[in-house]
Amino acid sequence: MNRRHKLNLLIAAVLLVTLLFTIYSRRDAPNVSQSPPAAPSVSSAPVKITFWNVETNDLRQALLNQSIQAFNQTHKAVQIVPYFYEVETYKAKLKLSMISGKMPDLFYYWTGESFKYMVDSQIIADLTEKMQEKPAFMKQFYPEALQYATYYDRLYGLPHTTSHVVFWYNKRIFAQYGITPPQTWDELMSAAQQLLNNGIPPFTVSGKERWPLLNWFAYLSNRMGGSTPFQHAIKKTGDFTDPAFLEGAQLFRGLITAKMFVPGFLGLDGPKAEDILLKGEAAMYLQGDWVAEKMLSNPDIGYFRFPTVHGKGDPQVYYGGYSSGWAISANSNLDAAFEVLSSMFSMEERKKVVEASGLLSTVKVMPLDRNNMNPLVYDFVTFIEKDPVDFFGYYDQEIDPHRSQLLLNAVVKMASAPTMSQEEIEDLLKQIR
């Protein structure tokens, strides 16, 4: 190696050492002019929880909207985005969302086979652990209410009200014709015929919505045979040709042939059917106590139980129960959605609903303030919270969706056919399978 080449190598080595020394010196030495590393950016956008509910267009919806607004004002990290839909539209939208997999975060549900299907399809969040983390919150509920949303020993929803289908009646009309609230089917039919003879339609009903007609068929068949035939129908160990259903259908057809319902009832929606009673254009209305506040805002309106039928049935067994509530979808932000659910089920919120609407809550130990309530609503709540000895669930919700539609269509057919023989009734009910 010549002298010049050695010199070049030496210069390169010196330069390398100098460079390394400079780098390490800068790394270790403080630099007051150097900016600190930027903090990772954190999004301040709140979690939005879509909340689907059925449209009621009454005090229940107004109260829920007030609760949602109050929640959004006090919870900046979580915001509720509510949507309200007419009942049949709601059912259709929920079915489409199940198929598409784009479920709302929090949604209204009815107990029964449809809800069980959603559980089995794993599109509903399991709330068991969340509830166990809040034992005081869980103890607020009646245990039997939670059972209506429990499958395979796991909790999937929270029922929010206890409902009861009762007769609402116009006290002024009853007094005018010397009628007292009937306790038997024969007494009811005698009163109805007396009213009809005087030009007053005995009953108003919303035939357009179908399920209010089912109230009649359900009560009549239950009074005739108890709950066992329908339980067999749910499990498909029996069907709707059981004698209790056939007898109930024949009694229902008797109302149709005697023209006991207001003219044009098949085209009436809920609000119109209710207004007919409130205006004194019909004498009675068989409907759930979700209309209690509207009914009892009129001092002319009273209530009575569905009677015994030909000596059968217990008038303290009510059509209804823990039939509806709210659930969270499996693809939701569970923590945020459960925060909303917990707020909606707070004692304060549930108490407000009961005092305003007359609907009983699934949350127990709720002292009501009579001074905050319509006295007639208070009296109804006091009566209905103690009177029932048992419930039987809504027929169209307890069975699977396919048979539910067949049953609703069958009831409409029975309500609209000019004539129908016993054989035709039996053939119609045979098709519900």
Coordinates of C-alpha atoms in Angstrom, one line a residue:
M1 CA 0.0 0.0 0.0
N2 CA 1.5 3.4 -1.0
R3 CA 1.9 6.4 1.3
R4 CA -1.0 8.4 -0.3
H5 CA -3.5 5.6 0.1
K6 CA -2.6 5.2 3.8
L7 CA -3.1 8.9 4.3
N8 CA -6.5 8.8 2.7
L9 CA -7.6 5.9 5.0
L10 CA -6.3 7.8 8.1
I11 CA -8.3 11.0 7.1
A12 CA -11.5 8.9 6.6
A13 CA -11.1 7.3 10.0
V14 CA -10.7 10.7 11.7
L15 CA -13.7 12.0 10.0
L16 CA -15.8 9.0 11.0
V17 CA -14.8 9.3 14.7
T18 CA -15.6 13.1 14.6
L19 CA -19.0 12.4 13.1
L20 CA -19.9 9.8 15.7
F21 CA -18.8 12.0 18.5
T22 CA -20.9 14.8 17.2
I23 CA -24.0 12.6 16.9
Y24 CA -23.8 11.2 20.4
S25 CA -22.9 14.5 21.9
R26 CA -26.1 16.1 20.4
R27 CA -28.2 13.2 21.5
D28 CA -27.1 13.4 25.2
A29 CA -26.9 17.2 25.5
P30 CA -30.0 19.2 26.5
N31 CA -31.5 21.4 23.8
V32 CA -33.7 24.1 25.2
S33 CA -34.8 25.2 21.7
Q34 CA -36.1 21.7 20.8
S35 CA -39.9 21.4 20.9
P36 CA -41.3 18.5 23.1
P37 CA -42.8 15.6 21.2
A38 CA -46.4 16.2 20.2
A39 CA -49.0 14.5 22.4
P40 CA -51.1 11.9 20.6
S41 CA -54.3 13.5 19.3
V42 CA -57.5 12.4 21.1
S43 CA -60.8 12.7 19.4
S44 CA -63.4 14.8 21.4
A45 CA -66.3 13.5 19.3
P46 CA -69.0 11.8 21.5
V47 CA -70.1 8.3 21.0
K48 CA -73.5 8.4 19.2
I49 CA -76.0 5.8 20.3
T50 CA -78.9 5.2 17.9
F51 CA -82.1 4.5 19.8
W52 CA -85.1 3.1 18.0
N53 CA -88.6 3.2 19.5
V54 CA -92.2 2.7 18.4
E55 CA -94.1 5.9 17.7
T56 CA -96.9 6.4 20.2
N57 CA -97.7 10.1 19.6
D58 CA -98.8 10.5 23.2
L59 CA -97.4 11.3 26.6
R60 CA -95.1 8.2 26.6
Q61 CA -93.2 9.5 23.6
A62 CA -93.1 13.1 24.9
L63 CA -91.6 11.8 28.2
L64 CA -89.0 9.7 26.5
N65 CA -88.0 12.6 24.3
Q66 CA -87.6 14.8 27.5
S67 CA -85.4 12.1 29.0
I68 CA -83.3 11.8 25.9
Q69 CA -82.8 15.6 25.8
A70 CA -81.8 15.7 29.5
F71 CA -79.3 12.9 29.0
N72 CA -77.7 14.6 26.0
Q73 CA -77.3 17.8 27.9
T74 CA -75.6 16.2 30.8
H75 CA -73.5 13.5 29.0
K76 CA -70.9 15.0 26.6
A77 CA -69.1 11.7 25.9
V78 CA -72.3 9.9 24.9
Q79 CA -75.1 11.2 22.8
I80 CA -78.5 9.6 22.0
V81 CA -79.8 9.8 18.5
P82 CA -83.5 8.8 18.7
Y83 CA -85.8 7.5 15.9
F84 CA -89.5 6.8 16.3
Y85 CA -91.5 4.7 13.8
E86 CA -95.2 3.6 13.5
V87 CA -95.6 0.1 14.8
E88 CA -95.8 -1.9 11.6
T89 CA -93.1 0.3 10.0
Y90 CA -90.9 -0.3 13.0
K91 CA -91.3 -4.1 12.8
A92 CA -90.4 -4.0 9.1
K93 CA -87.3 -1.8 9.7
L94 CA -86.1 -4.0 12.5
K95 CA -86.5 -7.1 10.4
L96 CA -84.5 -5.5 7.6
S97 CA -81.8 -4.4 10.0
M98 CA -81.5 -7.9 11.3
I99 CA -81.0 -9.2 7.8
S100 CA -78.5 -6.5 6.8
G101 CA -76.6 -6.8 10.1
K102 CA -76.9 -3.0 10.6
M103 CA -78.8 -3.0 13.9
P104 CA -79.5 0.1 15.9
D105 CA -77.5 0.4 19.1
L106 CA -80.4 0.4 21.4
F107 CA -83.9 -0.6 20.4
Y108 CA -87.5 -1.4 21.5
Y109 CA -88.5 -5.0 21.6
W110 CA -91.4 -7.3 22.4
T111 CA -90.8 -10.5 24.4
G112 CA -91.6 -13.8 22.8
E113 CA -90.4 -15.9 19.9
S114 CA -89.3 -13.0 17.8
F115 CA -87.0 -11.8 20.5
K116 CA -85.7 -15.3 21.2
Y117 CA -84.9 -15.6 17.5
M118 CA -82.7 -12.5 17.8
V119 CA -81.0 -14.0 20.8
D120 CA -80.3 -17.3 18.9
S121 CA -79.0 -15.3 16.0
Q122 CA -76.5 -13.6 18.3
I123 CA -77.4 -10.1 17.2
I124 CA -78.3 -9.0 20.8
A125 CA -75.8 -8.1 23.4
D126 CA -75.6 -10.3 26.5
L127 CA -76.2 -7.9 29.5
T128 CA -75.5 -10.4 32.3
E129 CA -72.0 -9.2 33.2
K130 CA -73.0 -5.5 32.9
M131 CA -75.9 -6.1 35.3
Q132 CA -73.7 -8.1 37.7
E133 CA -71.3 -5.2 37.9
K134 CA -74.1 -3.0 39.2
P135 CA -75.9 -5.2 41.8
A136 CA -77.8 -2.3 43.3
F137 CA -79.2 -1.4 39.9
M138 CA -80.1 -5.0 39.2
K139 CA -82.0 -5.3 42.5
Q140 CA -84.3 -2.5 41.5
F141 CA -86.1 -4.9 39.1
Y142 CA -88.8 -7.4 39.8
P143 CA -87.0 -10.8 39.2
E144 CA -90.0 -12.1 37.3
A145 CA -89.7 -9.2 34.9
L146 CA -86.1 -10.0 34.1
Q147 CA -87.1 -13.6 33.4
Y148 CA -89.0 -12.4 30.3
A149 CA -85.7 -11.4 28.7
T150 CA -83.6 -14.3 30.0
Y151 CA -82.6 -17.1 27.8
Y152 CA -80.1 -19.9 28.5
D153 CA -79.6 -18.3 32.0
R154 CA -78.3 -15.1 30.3
L155 CA -80.0 -11.7 30.3
Y156 CA -80.5 -10.0 26.9
G157 CA -82.9 -7.1 27.6
L158 CA -84.7 -5.0 30.2
P159 CA -88.5 -5.0 30.2
H160 CA -89.6 -1.5 31.1
T161 CA -93.4 -1.7 31.7
T162 CA -96.1 -4.1 32.9
S163 CA -99.2 -3.8 30.7
H164 CA -102.8 -4.9 31.2
V165 CA -105.6 -5.0 28.6
V166 CA -108.8 -3.8 30.2
F167 CA -112.2 -2.5 29.2
W168 CA -112.5 1.3 29.2
Y169 CA -116.1 2.5 29.3
N170 CA -118.1 5.7 29.2
K171 CA -119.6 6.1 32.6
R172 CA -122.1 8.7 31.4
I173 CA -123.6 6.3 28.9
F174 CA -123.7 3.4 31.4
A175 CA -125.5 5.6 33.9
Q176 CA -128.0 6.8 31.3
Y177 CA -129.1 3.3 30.6
G178 CA -128.7 1.9 34.2
I179 CA -125.8 -0.4 33.2
T180 CA -123.1 -1.4 35.7
P181 CA -119.7 -2.9 34.7
P182 CA -120.4 -6.5 33.7
Q183 CA -118.8 -9.4 35.5
T184 CA -119.8 -12.1 33.1
W185 CA -119.9 -12.5 29.4
D186 CA -123.7 -12.8 29.4
E187 CA -124.0 -9.6 31.3
L188 CA -121.7 -7.9 28.8
M189 CA -123.7 -9.1 25.9
S190 CA -127.0 -8.1 27.5
A191 CA -125.6 -4.6 28.1
A192 CA -124.2 -4.4 24.6
Q193 CA -127.6 -5.4 23.1
Q194 CA -129.4 -2.8 25.2
L195 CA -127.0 -0.1 23.9
L196 CA -127.4 -1.3 20.3
N197 CA -131.2 -1.2 20.6
N198 CA -130.8 2.5 21.6
G199 CA -128.6 3.3 18.6
I200 CA -125.3 3.3 20.5
P201 CA -122.5 1.1 19.2
P202 CA -121.3 -1.0 22.1
F203 CA -117.6 -1.3 21.2
T204 CA -115.0 0.7 19.3
V205 CA -111.9 -1.0 18.0
S206 CA -109.0 -0.3 15.7
G207 CA -109.4 -2.9 13.0
K208 CA -106.9 -1.3 10.7
E209 CA -104.0 -2.2 13.0
R210 CA -105.3 -5.9 13.3
W211 CA -103.8 -6.7 16.7
P212 CA -106.5 -4.8 18.7
L213 CA -109.0 -7.3 17.2
L214 CA -106.7 -10.0 18.5
N215 CA -107.3 -8.7 22.1
W216 CA -110.8 -10.1 21.8
F217 CA -109.9 -13.5 20.4
A218 CA -107.1 -13.9 22.9
Y219 CA -109.2 -13.1 25.9
L220 CA -112.1 -15.3 24.8
S221 CA -109.9 -18.3 24.1
N222 CA -108.0 -17.9 27.3
R223 CA -111.2 -17.6 29.4
M224 CA -112.5 -20.8 27.7
G225 CA -109.4 -22.9 28.0
G226 CA -106.8 -21.1 30.2
S227 CA -103.2 -20.6 29.2
T228 CA -102.4 -24.3 28.4
P229 CA -103.7 -24.4 24.8
F230 CA -101.7 -21.4 23.8
Q231 CA -98.6 -22.7 25.5
H232 CA -98.9 -25.9 23.4
A233 CA -99.4 -23.7 20.3
I234 CA -96.1 -21.8 21.1
K235 CA -94.2 -25.1 21.4
K236 CA -96.0 -26.6 18.4
T237 CA -97.1 -29.5 20.6
G238 CA -100.6 -28.3 19.7
D239 CA -102.3 -25.9 17.3
F240 CA -105.1 -23.4 16.9
T241 CA -107.7 -26.1 16.4
D242 CA -107.9 -26.7 20.2
P243 CA -111.5 -26.4 21.4
A244 CA -110.6 -23.2 23.4
F245 CA -109.6 -21.4 20.2
L246 CA -112.6 -22.7 18.2
E247 CA -115.0 -21.6 21.0
G248 CA -113.2 -18.2 21.3
A249 CA -113.5 -17.7 17.5
Q250 CA -117.2 -18.6 17.5
L251 CA -117.9 -16.0 20.3
F252 CA -115.9 -13.4 18.4
R253 CA -117.9 -14.1 15.3
G254 CA -121.0 -13.6 17.3
L255 CA -119.9 -10.0 18.0
I256 CA -119.5 -9.5 14.2
T257 CA -122.8 -10.9 13.1
A258 CA -124.6 -8.9 15.9
K259 CA -122.9 -5.7 14.6
M260 CA -121.5 -4.9 18.0
F261 CA -118.6 -2.8 16.7
V262 CA -118.8 0.7 15.4
P263 CA -119.5 1.0 11.6
G264 CA -116.3 1.1 9.6
F265 CA -114.1 -0.4 12.4
L266 CA -111.9 -2.3 10.0
G267 CA -110.6 1.1 8.7
L268 CA -110.0 2.8 12.1
D269 CA -106.6 3.4 13.5
G270 CA -105.9 3.7 17.2
P271 CA -106.4 7.4 17.8
K272 CA -109.7 7.4 15.9
A273 CA -111.0 4.4 17.8
E274 CA -110.1 6.0 21.1
D275 CA -111.7 9.3 20.2
I276 CA -115.0 7.5 19.4
L277 CA -115.1 6.4 23.0
L278 CA -114.0 9.7 24.4
K279 CA -116.7 11.5 22.4
G280 CA -119.4 9.2 23.6
E281 CA -120.0 7.7 20.1
A282 CA -119.4 4.2 21.5
A283 CA -119.7 2.8 25.0
M284 CA -116.7 0.5 25.5
Y285 CA -113.1 0.0 24.3
L286 CA -110.9 -3.1 24.9
Q287 CA -107.3 -1.9 25.0
G288 CA -104.1 -1.8 27.0
D289 CA -103.4 0.5 29.9
W290 CA -100.8 2.4 27.8
V291 CA -103.9 4.6 27.0
A292 CA -104.7 5.1 30.7
E293 CA -103.5 8.7 30.8
K294 CA -105.5 9.6 27.7
M295 CA -108.6 7.8 28.8
L296 CA -108.6 9.0 32.4
S297 CA -108.0 12.6 31.4
N298 CA -111.7 12.4 30.6
P299 CA -113.8 12.1 33.9
D300 CA -116.5 10.2 32.0
I301 CA -114.2 7.2 31.5
G302 CA -113.9 4.2 33.8
Y303 CA -112.5 0.7 33.5
F304 CA -113.4 -2.9 34.4
R305 CA -111.8 -6.4 33.9
F306 CA -112.5 -8.7 31.0
P307 CA -115.3 -10.9 32.5
T308 CA -115.7 -14.6 32.9
V309 CA -117.1 -16.5 29.9
H310 CA -119.9 -19.0 30.6
G311 CA -118.5 -19.6 34.1
K312 CA -115.0 -20.1 32.8
G313 CA -111.8 -18.2 33.4
D314 CA -110.5 -15.9 36.1
P315 CA -111.1 -12.2 35.6
Q316 CA -107.9 -11.4 37.5
V317 CA -105.9 -13.1 34.8
Y318 CA -104.9 -10.3 32.5
Y319 CA -103.8 -10.2 28.9
G320 CA -100.4 -8.5 28.9
G321 CA -97.5 -8.7 31.4
Y322 CA -93.9 -7.8 31.0
S323 CA -94.2 -7.7 27.2
S324 CA -91.8 -4.9 26.0
G325 CA -88.5 -3.3 26.8
W326 CA -85.2 -2.2 25.4
A327 CA -82.2 -4.2 24.3
I328 CA -78.7 -3.5 22.9
S329 CA -77.4 -4.9 19.7
A330 CA -74.3 -7.1 19.7
N331 CA -72.3 -4.7 17.4
S332 CA -72.9 -1.7 19.5
N333 CA -70.5 0.1 21.9
L334 CA -71.7 -1.8 24.9
D335 CA -70.3 0.5 27.5
A336 CA -71.9 3.6 26.0
A337 CA -75.2 1.9 25.2
F338 CA -75.5 0.5 28.7
E339 CA -74.9 3.9 30.1
V340 CA -77.9 5.1 28.2
L341 CA -80.0 2.1 29.3
S342 CA -79.0 2.6 32.9
S343 CA -80.1 6.2 32.7
M344 CA -83.5 5.4 31.2
F345 CA -84.1 2.8 34.0
S346 CA -83.2 5.1 36.8
M347 CA -85.7 5.2 39.7
E348 CA -86.3 8.9 38.9
E349 CA -87.1 8.2 35.2
R350 CA -89.3 5.3 35.8
K351 CA -91.2 7.1 38.6
K352 CA -91.8 10.0 36.2
V353 CA -93.3 7.6 33.6
V354 CA -95.7 5.9 36.1
E355 CA -96.9 9.2 37.6
A356 CA -97.6 10.7 34.2
S357 CA -98.9 7.8 32.2
G358 CA -100.3 5.2 34.7
L359 CA -98.2 2.4 33.2
L360 CA -96.7 0.2 35.8
S361 CA -92.9 -0.1 35.9
T362 CA -90.7 -3.2 36.2
V363 CA -88.7 -1.2 38.8
K364 CA -89.9 -2.0 42.3
V365 CA -90.2 0.0 45.5
M366 CA -91.4 3.2 43.8
P367 CA -93.3 5.5 46.1
L368 CA -95.7 7.5 44.0
D369 CA -96.7 11.1 44.9
R370 CA -100.4 11.5 44.4
N371 CA -100.0 15.2 44.2
N372 CA -98.0 14.8 41.0
M373 CA -100.7 12.7 39.4
N374 CA -104.2 12.9 37.9
P375 CA -106.3 11.5 40.8
L376 CA -108.0 9.1 38.4
V377 CA -104.7 7.8 37.1
Y378 CA -103.5 7.4 40.7
D379 CA -106.6 5.3 41.5
F380 CA -106.1 3.2 38.5
V381 CA -102.4 2.5 39.3
T382 CA -103.4 1.6 42.9
F383 CA -106.0 -0.9 41.6
I384 CA -104.0 -2.5 38.8
E385 CA -100.8 -3.0 40.7
K386 CA -102.6 -5.3 43.2
D387 CA -105.4 -6.9 41.2
P388 CA -103.7 -9.3 38.7
V389 CA -103.0 -12.8 39.9
D390 CA -101.5 -13.9 36.6
F391 CA -100.8 -12.8 33.0
F392 CA -100.9 -14.4 29.6
G393 CA -98.7 -12.9 26.9
Y394 CA -99.7 -11.2 23.6
Y395 CA -100.5 -13.9 21.1
D396 CA -98.9 -12.2 18.1
Q397 CA -95.6 -11.7 20.0
E398 CA -95.4 -15.0 21.8
I399 CA -95.4 -17.1 18.7
D400 CA -93.0 -17.0 15.8
P401 CA -93.3 -14.2 13.2
H402 CA -94.6 -16.4 10.4
R403 CA -97.5 -17.8 12.4
S404 CA -98.1 -14.4 14.0
Q405 CA -99.0 -12.9 10.6
L406 CA -101.2 -15.9 9.8
L407 CA -103.0 -15.4 13.1
L408 CA -103.5 -11.7 12.6
N409 CA -104.8 -12.3 9.1
A410 CA -107.2 -15.0 10.4
V411 CA -108.7 -12.6 13.0
V412 CA -109.2 -10.0 10.3
K413 CA -110.9 -12.6 8.2
M414 CA -113.2 -13.5 11.0
A415 CA -114.0 -9.9 11.6
S416 CA -114.7 -9.1 7.9
A417 CA -116.5 -12.2 6.5
P418 CA -120.3 -11.6 6.1
T419 CA -120.9 -15.3 7.0
M420 CA -118.6 -18.0 8.3
S421 CA -119.6 -21.6 9.2
Q422 CA -118.0 -23.5 12.1
E423 CA -116.2 -25.7 9.5
E424 CA -114.9 -22.5 7.8
I425 CA -113.6 -21.2 11.1
E426 CA -111.9 -24.5 11.8
D427 CA -110.3 -24.6 8.4
L428 CA -109.1 -21.0 8.8
L429 CA -107.4 -21.8 12.2
K430 CA -105.9 -24.9 10.8
Q431 CA -103.8 -22.8 8.4
I432 CA -101.9 -21.2 11.3
R433 CA -99.0 -23.5 11.3

